[in-house]
Amino acid sequence: MSADGRPPRMKALLLKMLKRYSRAQTLNEERDLPMNNPRIEGPVLSRRTLIRVAGLSALGAAIAGPMLSNGTAFAADAEPAALPVPGMGGIPDGPSTWGWNAPELLDFDPATSPWARHLRCLIPRAPRIDHFAPTQAHPDLSPATQLSTLTFDDAGSLYRARNQAIGLEPYVYTQRYWSYIDVWGPWHGQFIPSIPEDVVASGRKGFGGVMDIPNPGWVEAAHKNGARAIGGWFWPRGTANFDDFLVQREDGSFPVADKMIEIKQYFGFDGFFINQEATITKAQVDKLFAMFRYIKQQDSDFYLQYYDAVIWNTGRLSYQNTLNATNVGALGTPGDRVIDSIFVNYAWPAVDRGAVKGTATARAAGLEPTDVAFYGIEMQKGGFNPIEDFGTLAGPGKDPTVSVALFVEDNYWQTAAEGGKVFTVDERRSYRDYERKMWSGPKGNPAESGRLEQSTKPGRTDIMNTRVWDGIAHWIVERSAFSALPIDYNVNIGVGSQFRLAGAQVSDRGWDNQGIADRALTWQYWTEGDLAVDLDETDAWEGGHSLAVSGSGILHCFKTDLTIRRAARARVRVQGDVRVEVGLTLRSAPDRIVWRPMERVETTAGWAALDATLPALPGERIARISLRVAGSGRIGGIQIAERATTDLRPAAVSGLTVSDEGLAKHETVLRNVSFTWNLEKSASAYDVLQATDAGDRWLGRVQRDAFYALSIDLEQGRTFRVVSIDAIGNRSSATAVTLAG
């Protein structure tokens, strides 16, 4: 290891990658690239200027976003614009998502697609509980305002043209603020599957698909927390023929629409963001919206968000920057809905001050403005100081008018990755702090959100100044899917530089898998008193993180609407000198917290278990669960479950198979190994481990019936074990399988 904690080989490759990226960027700047996105093959449009921002990963991909009507373009595409560093990009080993044009979509068959089984989300979207103002961080904040966001679901990754759902990259960004998100979608482009490795690795453009499915791990995380996860539709794109998407059968059905519904249902996501951003003919747009209407008729739960760009009944590209008579028809009527919501373009502060026009237009159409009008904030360029100030429309004590749409709010992470600033634990700690301030406000406490000073600089400058930013929690009421026991939280955020089970390190490899993140804490971090709480990557009870705590005070953890019908056990895992009580807030008495003392019952691998009995409370509804903390150390897990279930074990897996998938890329020893098994009804997740002389080594965790293990040294052992895990974290006996040698 080098002095900064990076393996020497990886550090050298990363430095090489960054030098080549910097060189490519310099050349691009010297050339003053054309007035359109270089990855879109359509005509150069007048008034468009390229914004070269974010999107490095290993491929050095330059990402852009929806266009502004004032002439600054953020055109939709994300194919690589710079040559990849050898060994640090191209097509990843094993399962990866891809782009879809009409031919690829129509040919898709999950039975013959090699990795389709590995890319499914099998977790249904959790219902969210009703809002309850007394336990909100801001009791006077309206819950009507919604939030959608388009983000990099691979920020920092070395793979962009083909997205890797499960990898070995501890520096990849993962989302942990799902309690503020209603609709999430990815912002990137991907190559169609027929494009070979050498072309992907070459950085050539023109091979992206019109459609992308979302990263299945992000879909799993969204669904656990009750949010929608949608894919992307981007036009123009590469060499695709738009008319191929619009074919209609004599019976009125659309082959492409039927396939869109099929992949939505098979892969388990919720719909599409439609970024239609080039003029088409009236005949084409009429057919397109007939297809959207057909989709809604066939699958009413198919969510469609439409970018404020191409007019729904003319086909003309014309940004309205509000909801008005020109674009409201895209939504349909209350009795015949087509599009669910519109992402309003960014010039709304000038065009529709106060969102007065958009609100009136929606209501005149018989629609609820906060359901259909999402006013955009360009955060890829604006960071913490965007031009668009949604604080003028929403906040504590304000009546809601419209909802908000964020564009690439995680760009700070991608930019840091481009600069080589997220490759150590200390570096990531700094940018997780930016993330916390992005969502919870400049003080990092959602109950104390709101800007600390007014910006004196123009929007889209001074973009990392967190003091001029309200925080999302200042506009959006926290949502929750905690409607019943059990609750099992181990500070797993879906990424880490190591993995621990019961406090013991079972893997020293970095890893990323957004899908296995725990249901998020509702607030991060709502504290009262003199208590400091921070995310800690240096140790964990289970997974890759814990909470570092110091001082004394209250940590509000979970917004709930649940009943304790039978006696329950609350257990908190702590390390160090940490004393804890657990507190319940009842809906019948929301101004009072009922505290229960916790007693130390056992210690494992340096982690103590603090337990408290929660008596049955028939007829009472628990509105919030909090901890009262004193001391200094770490919290590694919070578990609340009925006592009758705490010692049950899920069934062991059956039907386990293992296959040698060959050498890993650029390796002469390490091999890839895939597994399949039968799903168990009592299991919510599965750990895959390699039996070695030094003990079981963790290879990964999934919530489906297949796993692809990367870069395995079979000389360490050819026997593997799969363990079922239930909703409380109880583990089954292991099922073993040996790979023939």
XYZ file of C-alpha atoms in Angstrom, residues 127-540:
414
model
C -45.696 2.042 0.610
C -44.917 5.240 2.454
C -46.629 6.246 5.649
C -48.911 9.243 5.961
C -47.351 12.546 6.888
C -47.522 13.598 10.537
C -46.520 17.209 11.080
C -45.666 17.052 14.816
C -42.713 14.725 14.181
C -41.390 16.493 11.087
C -38.037 18.195 11.346
C -39.994 21.304 10.272
C -43.597 20.923 11.484
C -44.713 23.901 9.361
C -43.284 22.539 6.093
C -45.924 21.391 3.609
C -45.705 17.735 2.535
C -47.307 18.524 -0.831
C -44.065 19.594 -2.516
C -42.434 16.629 -4.258
C -38.920 16.029 -5.526
C -37.619 14.254 -8.600
C -33.950 13.969 -9.413
C -31.786 12.866 -12.319
C -28.378 11.824 -11.051
C -25.195 10.022 -11.930
C -25.797 6.520 -10.592
C -22.164 5.756 -11.370
C -20.386 8.905 -10.186
C -16.724 8.060 -9.785
C -16.996 4.649 -11.450
C -14.483 3.429 -13.976
C -17.334 2.130 -16.143
C -19.770 4.491 -17.808
C -20.538 3.337 -21.343
C -21.707 0.052 -19.842
C -22.906 0.455 -16.262
C -21.806 -2.012 -13.600
C -24.409 -2.681 -10.905
C -22.083 -4.520 -8.512
C -18.386 -3.770 -8.470
C -15.165 -3.419 -6.513
C -15.013 0.391 -6.407
C -15.171 1.901 -2.902
C -14.990 5.408 -4.378
C -18.298 5.189 -6.268
C -21.084 7.461 -5.032
C -24.196 5.901 -3.512
C -27.385 7.675 -2.465
C -28.462 7.658 1.201
C -31.036 10.480 1.325
C -33.989 8.600 -0.137
C -36.399 10.062 2.407
C -36.526 13.273 0.330
C -36.841 11.639 -3.101
C -40.148 10.817 -4.777
C -38.897 10.048 -8.291
C -35.319 9.113 -9.122
C -33.745 8.517 -12.527
C -30.202 8.065 -13.847
C -28.474 10.611 -16.043
C -26.104 8.876 -18.418
C -25.974 7.108 -21.742
C -24.881 3.585 -22.539
C -23.710 1.711 -25.600
C -26.003 -0.761 -27.300
C -25.002 -4.360 -26.477
C -23.706 -5.289 -29.927
C -20.817 -2.836 -29.695
C -17.628 -4.827 -28.987
C -15.113 -4.173 -26.252
C -12.490 -2.585 -28.492
C -14.956 0.010 -29.755
C -16.272 0.754 -26.263
C -12.716 1.118 -25.012
C -11.780 3.364 -27.936
C -13.965 6.211 -26.726
C -15.673 6.532 -30.090
C -19.115 8.081 -30.087
C -22.354 7.340 -31.839
C -23.212 3.974 -30.314
C -25.500 4.977 -27.456
C -29.015 3.647 -27.165
C -32.090 5.849 -26.972
C -33.208 4.070 -23.821
C -31.382 3.135 -20.620
C -32.714 1.041 -17.786
C -31.707 2.246 -14.331
C -28.990 0.565 -12.294
C -30.868 -2.289 -10.558
C -29.133 -1.625 -7.251
C -30.421 1.932 -7.238
C -33.894 0.614 -8.049
C -33.668 -1.739 -5.064
C -32.600 1.093 -2.768
C -35.318 3.400 -4.083
C -37.997 0.760 -3.601
C -36.908 -0.063 -0.047
C -37.475 3.583 0.790
C -40.709 3.999 -1.169
C -39.344 6.069 -4.080
C -39.939 5.511 -7.781
C -36.987 4.623 -10.007
C -37.264 5.367 -13.717
C -35.105 4.780 -16.785
C -34.101 7.276 -19.453
C -35.192 8.029 -23.025
C -32.847 10.373 -24.894
C -33.401 11.776 -28.371
C -31.473 12.517 -30.550
C -29.083 9.640 -30.117
C -26.424 8.133 -32.367
C -27.588 6.596 -35.620
C -30.977 5.405 -34.376
C -33.983 5.769 -36.688
C -36.759 7.517 -34.786
C -39.529 5.998 -36.882
C -38.456 2.540 -35.706
C -39.832 3.438 -32.282
C -43.219 4.520 -33.622
C -44.343 1.434 -35.536
C -47.996 0.679 -34.823
C -49.823 -2.577 -35.506
C -53.203 -2.697 -37.202
C -54.850 -3.424 -33.853
C -53.529 -0.103 -32.488
C -50.785 -1.573 -30.310
C -47.134 -0.536 -30.458
C -44.367 -3.180 -30.478
C -41.863 -0.835 -28.820
C -44.380 0.165 -26.158
C -45.128 -3.470 -25.385
C -41.412 -4.113 -24.966
C -40.987 -1.019 -22.780
C -43.682 -2.393 -20.517
C -42.045 -5.820 -20.577
C -38.599 -4.597 -19.551
C -40.083 -2.287 -16.920
C -41.896 -5.220 -15.354
C -39.098 -7.758 -15.821
C -36.289 -5.583 -14.467
C -38.555 -4.129 -11.785
C -38.322 -0.369 -12.306
C -41.141 2.163 -12.586
C -41.108 4.055 -15.886
C -39.059 6.510 -17.946
C -37.846 10.084 -18.050
C -38.506 11.271 -21.607
C -35.770 13.646 -22.758
C -37.069 14.366 -26.264
C -34.825 17.207 -27.362
C -34.859 17.576 -31.136
C -37.613 18.754 -33.459
C -39.630 15.970 -35.071
C -42.565 16.103 -37.467
C -46.143 16.553 -36.342
C -46.937 13.053 -37.581
C -44.107 11.669 -35.469
C -45.060 13.516 -32.305
C -48.705 12.496 -32.718
C -47.605 8.879 -32.985
C -45.236 9.281 -30.032
C -47.968 10.559 -27.749
C -50.365 7.910 -28.993
C -47.726 5.416 -27.891
C -47.437 7.057 -24.469
C -51.220 6.917 -24.088
C -51.147 3.249 -25.074
C -48.477 2.558 -22.436
C -50.619 4.143 -19.719
C -53.650 2.158 -20.866
C -51.728 -1.104 -20.655
C -49.862 -0.319 -17.418
C -51.365 2.485 -15.354
C -48.424 2.327 -12.931
C -45.933 3.143 -15.716
C -44.568 6.548 -14.642
C -43.641 9.029 -17.389
C -41.898 12.335 -16.739
C -41.481 14.558 -19.801
C -38.833 17.209 -20.285
C -40.093 20.680 -21.210
C -38.604 20.664 -24.703
C -40.501 19.279 -27.713
C -44.114 20.472 -27.895
C -46.523 17.586 -27.623
C -48.812 18.487 -30.556
C -46.416 20.142 -33.040
C -43.101 18.317 -32.629
C -41.263 21.639 -32.451
C -38.385 22.083 -30.008
C -39.393 25.042 -27.837
C -38.544 25.367 -24.145
C -41.447 26.957 -22.272
C -39.806 27.376 -18.843
C -43.222 27.103 -17.232
C -46.361 25.025 -17.421
C -48.659 26.796 -19.848
C -51.277 26.309 -22.535
C -48.594 25.211 -24.989
C -47.256 22.228 -23.050
C -49.941 21.311 -20.505
C -51.698 19.122 -23.074
C -48.861 16.601 -22.781
C -50.329 15.620 -19.426
C -53.680 14.643 -20.908
C -56.831 15.244 -18.903
C -57.856 14.105 -15.413
C -59.781 11.237 -16.992
C -57.249 10.422 -19.710
C -53.725 10.952 -18.396
C -50.735 10.538 -20.696
C -47.653 12.080 -19.071
C -47.494 12.013 -15.267
C -45.339 15.107 -14.800
C -43.272 17.696 -16.650
C -39.681 18.641 -15.798
C -39.909 22.401 -16.362
C -36.839 23.951 -17.975
C -34.500 26.141 -15.955
C -35.362 29.688 -17.032
C -38.540 29.668 -14.925
C -37.273 32.313 -12.461
C -37.454 34.863 -15.302
C -40.398 33.427 -17.231
C -42.653 32.367 -14.361
C -41.653 34.201 -11.229
C -43.254 32.571 -8.221
C -44.552 29.759 -10.482
C -47.804 31.702 -10.692
C -48.468 30.814 -14.330
C -47.658 27.139 -13.948
C -49.803 26.774 -10.855
C -52.770 28.455 -12.501
C -52.380 26.396 -15.679
C -52.359 23.091 -13.807
C -55.383 23.979 -11.730
C -57.300 25.185 -14.770
C -56.641 21.771 -16.329
C -58.050 20.035 -13.256
C -54.624 18.825 -12.122
C -52.718 19.287 -8.878
C -49.682 21.527 -9.551
C -47.397 19.703 -7.127
C -48.173 16.405 -8.880
C -47.511 17.524 -12.444
C -45.148 20.533 -12.465
C -41.543 19.899 -11.367
C -39.510 23.091 -11.715
C -35.898 22.355 -12.611
C -32.686 23.284 -10.820
C -29.493 22.929 -12.872
C -27.165 21.653 -10.163
C -24.572 20.079 -12.394
C -23.487 23.634 -13.175
C -24.854 25.413 -10.133
C -23.905 23.186 -7.223
C -24.756 24.901 -3.942
C -25.338 28.228 -5.712
C -27.630 27.579 -8.683
C -29.351 30.323 -10.623
C -32.712 28.732 -9.846
C -33.684 29.474 -6.231
C -36.425 27.053 -5.242
C -36.375 28.604 -1.786
C -38.567 31.341 -3.259
C -41.280 28.724 -3.845
C -41.033 26.343 -0.893
C -39.928 26.340 2.709
C -41.239 26.285 6.269
C -44.425 28.296 6.572
C -44.944 28.642 2.820
C -47.907 27.356 0.842
C -46.815 24.871 -1.816
C -47.142 25.840 -5.447
C -45.153 23.397 -7.576
C -42.627 20.611 -7.055
C -38.893 20.553 -7.726
C -36.711 18.608 -10.183
C -32.985 18.374 -9.475
C -30.514 17.897 -12.290
C -27.339 16.020 -11.256
C -27.175 17.169 -7.667
C -24.326 14.691 -7.057
C -21.989 16.407 -9.519
C -19.721 17.484 -6.655
C -18.788 13.801 -6.225
C -18.155 13.277 -9.916
C -16.022 16.415 -10.073
C -14.057 15.245 -7.054
C -13.533 11.860 -8.700
C -12.224 13.585 -11.820
C -9.739 15.415 -9.634
C -8.655 12.237 -7.860
C -10.178 13.354 -4.557
C -12.382 10.407 -3.526
C -9.881 7.570 -3.537
C -9.044 7.530 0.183
C -11.213 7.282 3.275
C -10.322 10.820 4.348
C -11.159 12.219 0.924
C -14.522 10.483 0.871
C -15.280 11.776 4.352
C -14.981 15.331 3.054
C -17.360 14.752 0.168
C -19.853 12.823 2.278
C -19.946 16.001 4.360
C -20.826 17.984 1.232
C -23.526 15.420 0.530
C -24.950 15.875 4.027
C -25.067 19.637 3.605
C -26.656 19.260 0.173
C -29.593 17.381 1.666
C -29.770 18.464 5.318
C -28.580 22.048 5.010
C -25.361 23.894 5.838
C -25.426 22.832 9.489
C -25.892 19.181 8.575
C -29.056 19.032 10.677
C -32.396 18.944 8.817
C -34.170 20.630 11.719
C -31.776 23.576 11.344
C -31.787 23.765 7.541
C -31.818 27.048 5.660
C -29.043 29.164 4.204
C -26.725 30.899 6.618
C -26.149 33.870 4.323
C -27.369 35.235 1.015
C -25.082 34.699 -1.915
C -23.382 37.831 -3.183
C -22.053 36.112 -6.290
C -23.831 35.194 -9.520
C -25.519 31.829 -9.764
C -23.312 29.003 -11.042
C -20.264 30.567 -9.442
C -18.970 29.904 -5.928
C -20.677 26.543 -6.367
C -19.149 24.785 -3.339
C -20.213 27.438 -0.835
C -22.617 25.487 1.359
C -23.501 28.544 3.448
C -25.682 30.004 0.678
C -27.672 26.790 0.220
C -30.918 25.946 2.044
C -30.625 22.169 1.955
C -33.260 19.926 0.388
C -34.744 19.318 3.841
C -35.758 22.988 3.875
C -38.164 22.425 0.966
C -39.164 18.761 1.145
C -40.813 16.991 4.058
C -39.046 13.761 4.931
C -40.862 10.631 3.743
C -40.751 7.197 5.366
C -41.553 3.568 4.632
C -41.199 2.419 8.254
C -44.747 1.141 8.676
C -44.092 -2.056 10.618
C -41.466 -3.983 12.528
C -38.814 -5.212 12.141
C -36.317 -2.415 11.640
C -32.738 -3.501 10.986
C -30.228 -0.731 10.333
C -26.482 -1.324 10.177
C -25.290 1.915 8.531
C -24.865 0.050 5.243
C -24.857 2.687 2.491
C -24.108 0.292 -0.361
C -20.372 0.916 -0.673
C -17.270 0.411 1.411
C -13.528 -0.147 1.529
C -13.988 -3.354 3.536
C -16.847 -5.576 4.694
C -17.552 -6.769 8.205
C -19.939 -9.330 9.645
C -20.602 -9.261 13.399
C -17.714 -6.834 13.725
C -15.153 -9.134 12.116
C -13.548 -8.223 8.819
C -14.518 -10.795 6.190
C -13.272 -8.844 3.172
C -10.522 -6.285 2.756
C -11.563 -5.437 -0.809
C -13.402 -2.312 -1.776
C -16.942 -2.918 -3.024
C -20.021 -1.113 -4.306
C -23.609 -2.317 -4.536
C -26.246 0.365 -3.908
C -28.933 -2.308 -3.732
C -27.825 -3.798 -0.420
C -27.872 -0.477 1.408
C -30.122 -0.469 4.454
C -33.337 1.466 4.462
C -31.988 4.899 5.213
C -32.250 6.772 8.468
C -35.100 9.229 8.039
C -32.942 12.154 9.145
C -29.172 12.544 8.743
C -28.689 13.779 11.280
C -31.431 15.366 13.364
C -29.825 15.885 16.731
C -30.751 17.826 19.841
C -28.303 18.853 22.524
C -24.526 18.595 22.385
C -24.312 15.477 20.224
C -22.136 15.157 17.120
C -22.866 12.380 14.610
C -20.889 11.572 11.465
C -20.607 8.759 8.945
C -17.495 6.674 9.672
C -15.852 4.409 7.077
C -13.073 3.132 9.354
C -15.083 0.478 11.216
C -18.429 -1.288 11.047
